[in-house]
Amino acid sequence: MKENFLFIYGSLLTPSNPFGAYLMENSTLWSKGCIKGTLYDTGDYPAAIYDTASPNLVHGSIYELGPNRHDIFKVLDEYEGFNEDHLESSEFIRCECEVLAGNEVKICWTYVYNRSYVHLPAIPSGDYILYKKG
């Protein structure tokens, strides 16, 4: 069931981020994974563009959400600047995507960038944590 899984690829991966810590305390790491698309650097955080035709991959983790998933989404939607009633003004949009986890494809929610990215530098590795270490 897709609403039970969330794919994250950026600042939520770090436990020092209060929202990342909240997610980790209220869900279970299911697997590493990646989506087809491109990862960009906005300066303060990464932005993923999901594109099933892309040869590029965005790397991250899949979390299984518990019965309180609606509460988790409420907190994370606010952090990600997602407003379901005002998609045009949302910085990120929560959408379904196919996540590659080993030999399996899992349907997960993820937050994708909802602004122009043509001026943003791409992160060639598709791995935000590796990029930040570099």
PDB file of C-alpha atoms in Angstrom:
ATOM      1  CA  MET A   1       0.000   0.000   0.000  1.00  0.00           C
ATOM      2  CA  LYS A   2       1.703   3.186  -1.218  1.00  0.00           C
ATOM      3  CA  GLU A   3       0.513   5.489   1.559  1.00  0.00           C
ATOM      4  CA  ASN A   4       2.565   3.472   4.027  1.00  0.00           C
ATOM      5  CA  PHE A   5       5.925   4.245   2.402  1.00  0.00           C
ATOM      6  CA  LEU A   6       7.886   7.464   1.984  1.00  0.00           C
ATOM      7  CA  PHE A   7      11.052   7.903  -0.086  1.00  0.00           C
ATOM      8  CA  ILE A   8      13.407  10.623   1.168  1.00  0.00           C
ATOM      9  CA  TYR A   9      16.577  11.863  -0.512  1.00  0.00           C
ATOM     10  CA  GLY A  10      17.739  15.078   1.149  1.00  0.00           C
ATOM     11  CA  SER A  11      17.770  16.953   4.419  1.00  0.00           C
ATOM     12  CA  LEU A  12      15.338  14.485   6.028  1.00  0.00           C
ATOM     13  CA  LEU A  13      18.088  11.845   5.832  1.00  0.00           C
ATOM     14  CA  THR A  14      20.086  13.589   8.548  1.00  0.00           C
ATOM     15  CA  PRO A  15      19.131  12.864  12.173  1.00  0.00           C
ATOM     16  CA  SER A  16      20.437  16.326  13.147  1.00  0.00           C
ATOM     17  CA  ASN A  17      17.523  17.802  11.194  1.00  0.00           C
ATOM     18  CA  PRO A  18      14.597  17.959  13.680  1.00  0.00           C
ATOM     19  CA  PHE A  19      12.130  16.861  10.990  1.00  0.00           C
ATOM     20  CA  GLY A  20      14.437  14.016   9.937  1.00  0.00           C
ATOM     21  CA  ALA A  21      14.692  12.969  13.581  1.00  0.00           C
ATOM     22  CA  TYR A  22      10.885  13.145  13.884  1.00  0.00           C
ATOM     23  CA  LEU A  23      10.485  10.911  10.826  1.00  0.00           C
ATOM     24  CA  MET A  24      13.031   8.398  12.119  1.00  0.00           C
ATOM     25  CA  GLU A  25      11.334   8.263  15.537  1.00  0.00           C
ATOM     26  CA  ASN A  26       7.883   7.716  14.018  1.00  0.00           C
ATOM     27  CA  SER A  27       8.632   5.281  11.208  1.00  0.00           C
ATOM     28  CA  THR A  28      10.906   2.382  10.278  1.00  0.00           C
ATOM     29  CA  LEU A  29      13.714   2.332   7.737  1.00  0.00           C
ATOM     30  CA  TRP A  30      12.586  -0.175   5.122  1.00  0.00           C
ATOM     31  CA  SER A  31      15.377  -0.037   2.539  1.00  0.00           C
ATOM     32  CA  LYS A  32      17.761   2.104   0.586  1.00  0.00           C
ATOM     33  CA  GLY A  33      16.365   3.054  -2.799  1.00  0.00           C
ATOM     34  CA  CYS A  34      16.482   5.392  -5.761  1.00  0.00           C
ATOM     35  CA  ILE A  35      14.146   7.069  -8.197  1.00  0.00           C
ATOM     36  CA  LYS A  36      14.717   8.004 -11.811  1.00  0.00           C
ATOM     37  CA  GLY A  37      15.269  11.722 -12.152  1.00  0.00           C
ATOM     38  CA  THR A  38      17.759  14.448 -11.366  1.00  0.00           C
ATOM     39  CA  LEU A  39      18.843  15.978  -8.075  1.00  0.00           C
ATOM     40  CA  TYR A  40      19.598  19.708  -7.904  1.00  0.00           C
ATOM     41  CA  ASP A  41      21.272  21.947  -5.339  1.00  0.00           C
ATOM     42  CA  THR A  42      19.115  24.911  -4.287  1.00  0.00           C
ATOM     43  CA  GLY A  43      21.852  26.189  -1.979  1.00  0.00           C
ATOM     44  CA  ASP A  44      20.220  25.188   1.300  1.00  0.00           C
ATOM     45  CA  TYR A  45      18.745  21.798   0.405  1.00  0.00           C
ATOM     46  CA  PRO A  46      18.354  19.459  -2.553  1.00  0.00           C
ATOM     47  CA  ALA A  47      15.474  19.359  -4.996  1.00  0.00           C
ATOM     48  CA  ALA A  48      14.522  16.227  -6.926  1.00  0.00           C
ATOM     49  CA  ILE A  49      12.793  16.163 -10.281  1.00  0.00           C
ATOM     50  CA  TYR A  50      11.123  12.782 -10.821  1.00  0.00           C
ATOM     51  CA  ASP A  51      11.363  11.626 -14.439  1.00  0.00           C
ATOM     52  CA  THR A  52      10.763   7.991 -15.358  1.00  0.00           C
ATOM     53  CA  ALA A  53      12.546   8.546 -18.708  1.00  0.00           C
ATOM     54  CA  SER A  54      15.716   9.905 -17.094  1.00  0.00           C
ATOM     55  CA  PRO A  55      18.945   7.886 -17.155  1.00  0.00           C
ATOM     56  CA  ASN A  56      19.898   9.574 -13.841  1.00  0.00           C
ATOM     57  CA  LEU A  57      19.097   8.292 -10.364  1.00  0.00           C
ATOM     58  CA  VAL A  58      18.326  10.097  -7.122  1.00  0.00           C
ATOM     59  CA  HIS A  59      19.486   8.048  -4.124  1.00  0.00           C
ATOM     60  CA  GLY A  60      17.802   7.933  -0.742  1.00  0.00           C
ATOM     61  CA  SER A  61      15.908   5.783   1.736  1.00  0.00           C
ATOM     62  CA  ILE A  62      12.444   4.297   2.005  1.00  0.00           C
ATOM     63  CA  TYR A  63      10.652   4.567   5.339  1.00  0.00           C
ATOM     64  CA  GLU A  64       7.618   2.536   6.302  1.00  0.00           C
ATOM     65  CA  LEU A  65       5.127   4.716   8.103  1.00  0.00           C
ATOM     66  CA  GLY A  66       2.996   3.405  10.912  1.00  0.00           C
ATOM     67  CA  PRO A  67      -0.678   3.942  11.678  1.00  0.00           C
ATOM     68  CA  ASN A  68       0.045   7.606  12.481  1.00  0.00           C
ATOM     69  CA  ARG A  69       1.085   8.310   8.854  1.00  0.00           C
ATOM     70  CA  HIS A  70      -1.451  11.130   8.515  1.00  0.00           C
ATOM     71  CA  ASP A  71       0.163  12.937  11.465  1.00  0.00           C
ATOM     72  CA  ILE A  72       3.611  12.361   9.949  1.00  0.00           C
ATOM     73  CA  PHE A  73       2.484  13.785   6.603  1.00  0.00           C
ATOM     74  CA  LYS A  74       0.941  16.780   8.327  1.00  0.00           C
ATOM     75  CA  VAL A  75       4.308  17.622   9.933  1.00  0.00           C
ATOM     76  CA  LEU A  76       6.401  16.866   6.834  1.00  0.00           C
ATOM     77  CA  ASP A  77       4.035  18.642   4.419  1.00  0.00           C
ATOM     78  CA  GLU A  78       4.524  21.836   6.378  1.00  0.00           C
ATOM     79  CA  TYR A  79       8.314  21.381   6.437  1.00  0.00           C
ATOM     80  CA  GLU A  80       8.406  20.721   2.676  1.00  0.00           C
ATOM     81  CA  GLY A  81       6.156  23.664   1.842  1.00  0.00           C
ATOM     82  CA  PHE A  82       3.425  21.414   0.431  1.00  0.00           C
ATOM     83  CA  ASN A  83      -0.179  22.569   0.556  1.00  0.00           C
ATOM     84  CA  GLU A  84      -2.581  20.143  -1.076  1.00  0.00           C
ATOM     85  CA  ASP A  85      -5.152  22.911  -1.543  1.00  0.00           C
ATOM     86  CA  HIS A  86      -2.665  25.287  -3.205  1.00  0.00           C
ATOM     87  CA  LEU A  87      -0.395  23.201  -5.413  1.00  0.00           C
ATOM     88  CA  GLU A  88       0.678  26.168  -7.533  1.00  0.00           C
ATOM     89  CA  SER A  89       2.228  27.913  -4.539  1.00  0.00           C
ATOM     90  CA  SER A  90       3.763  24.763  -3.002  1.00  0.00           C
ATOM     91  CA  GLU A  91       7.554  24.610  -3.155  1.00  0.00           C
ATOM     92  CA  PHE A  92       7.441  20.815  -3.117  1.00  0.00           C
ATOM     93  CA  ILE A  93       4.626  18.456  -4.042  1.00  0.00           C
ATOM     94  CA  ARG A  94       4.053  15.097  -2.409  1.00  0.00           C
ATOM     95  CA  CYS A  95       3.446  12.554  -5.145  1.00  0.00           C
ATOM     96  CA  GLU A  96       3.632   8.850  -5.846  1.00  0.00           C
ATOM     97  CA  CYS A  97       6.728   7.484  -7.521  1.00  0.00           C
ATOM     98  CA  GLU A  98       8.339   4.182  -8.396  1.00  0.00           C
ATOM     99  CA  VAL A  99      11.324   3.550  -6.161  1.00  0.00           C
ATOM    100  CA  LEU A 100      13.927   0.968  -7.083  1.00  0.00           C
ATOM    101  CA  ALA A 101      14.935  -1.034  -4.008  1.00  0.00           C
ATOM    102  CA  GLY A 102      17.356  -3.738  -5.097  1.00  0.00           C
ATOM    103  CA  ASN A 103      15.438  -5.876  -7.601  1.00  0.00           C
ATOM    104  CA  GLU A 104      12.068  -4.626  -6.385  1.00  0.00           C
ATOM    105  CA  VAL A 105      10.001  -1.604  -7.397  1.00  0.00           C
ATOM    106  CA  LYS A 106       8.068  -0.030  -4.537  1.00  0.00           C
ATOM    107  CA  ILE A 107       5.396   2.653  -4.945  1.00  0.00           C
ATOM    108  CA  CYS A 108       6.140   5.394  -2.419  1.00  0.00           C
ATOM    109  CA  TRP A 109       5.289   8.951  -1.639  1.00  0.00           C
ATOM    110  CA  THR A 110       8.061  11.487  -2.107  1.00  0.00           C
ATOM    111  CA  TYR A 111       8.442  15.250  -2.235  1.00  0.00           C
ATOM    112  CA  VAL A 112       9.451  16.616  -5.634  1.00  0.00           C
ATOM    113  CA  TYR A 113      10.442  20.169  -6.471  1.00  0.00           C
ATOM    114  CA  ASN A 114       7.655  22.387  -7.839  1.00  0.00           C
ATOM    115  CA  ARG A 115       9.706  25.365  -9.033  1.00  0.00           C
ATOM    116  CA  SER A 116      11.899  26.101 -12.022  1.00  0.00           C
ATOM    117  CA  TYR A 117      15.162  24.200 -11.767  1.00  0.00           C
ATOM    118  CA  VAL A 118      16.871  25.342 -14.986  1.00  0.00           C
ATOM    119  CA  HIS A 119      19.107  27.763 -13.055  1.00  0.00           C
ATOM    120  CA  LEU A 120      20.072  25.205 -10.375  1.00  0.00           C
ATOM    121  CA  PRO A 121      23.271  23.136 -10.519  1.00  0.00           C
ATOM    122  CA  ALA A 122      22.695  19.396 -10.839  1.00  0.00           C
ATOM    123  CA  ILE A 123      24.175  16.994  -8.300  1.00  0.00           C
ATOM    124  CA  PRO A 124      25.738  14.458 -10.706  1.00  0.00           C
ATOM    125  CA  SER A 125      25.946  11.589  -8.192  1.00  0.00           C
ATOM    126  CA  GLY A 126      22.264  11.940  -7.282  1.00  0.00           C
ATOM    127  CA  ASP A 127      23.348  11.380  -3.667  1.00  0.00           C
ATOM    128  CA  TYR A 128      22.828  14.411  -1.408  1.00  0.00           C
ATOM    129  CA  ILE A 129      24.654  12.992   1.618  1.00  0.00           C
ATOM    130  CA  LEU A 130      27.729  12.124  -0.475  1.00  0.00           C
ATOM    131  CA  TYR A 131      27.544  15.548  -2.134  1.00  0.00           C
ATOM    132  CA  LYS A 132      27.444  17.363   1.224  1.00  0.00           C
ATOM    133  CA  LYS A 133      30.479  15.391   2.465  1.00  0.00           C
ATOM    134  CA  GLY A 134      32.459  16.317  -0.665  1.00  0.00           C
TER     135      GLY A 134
END
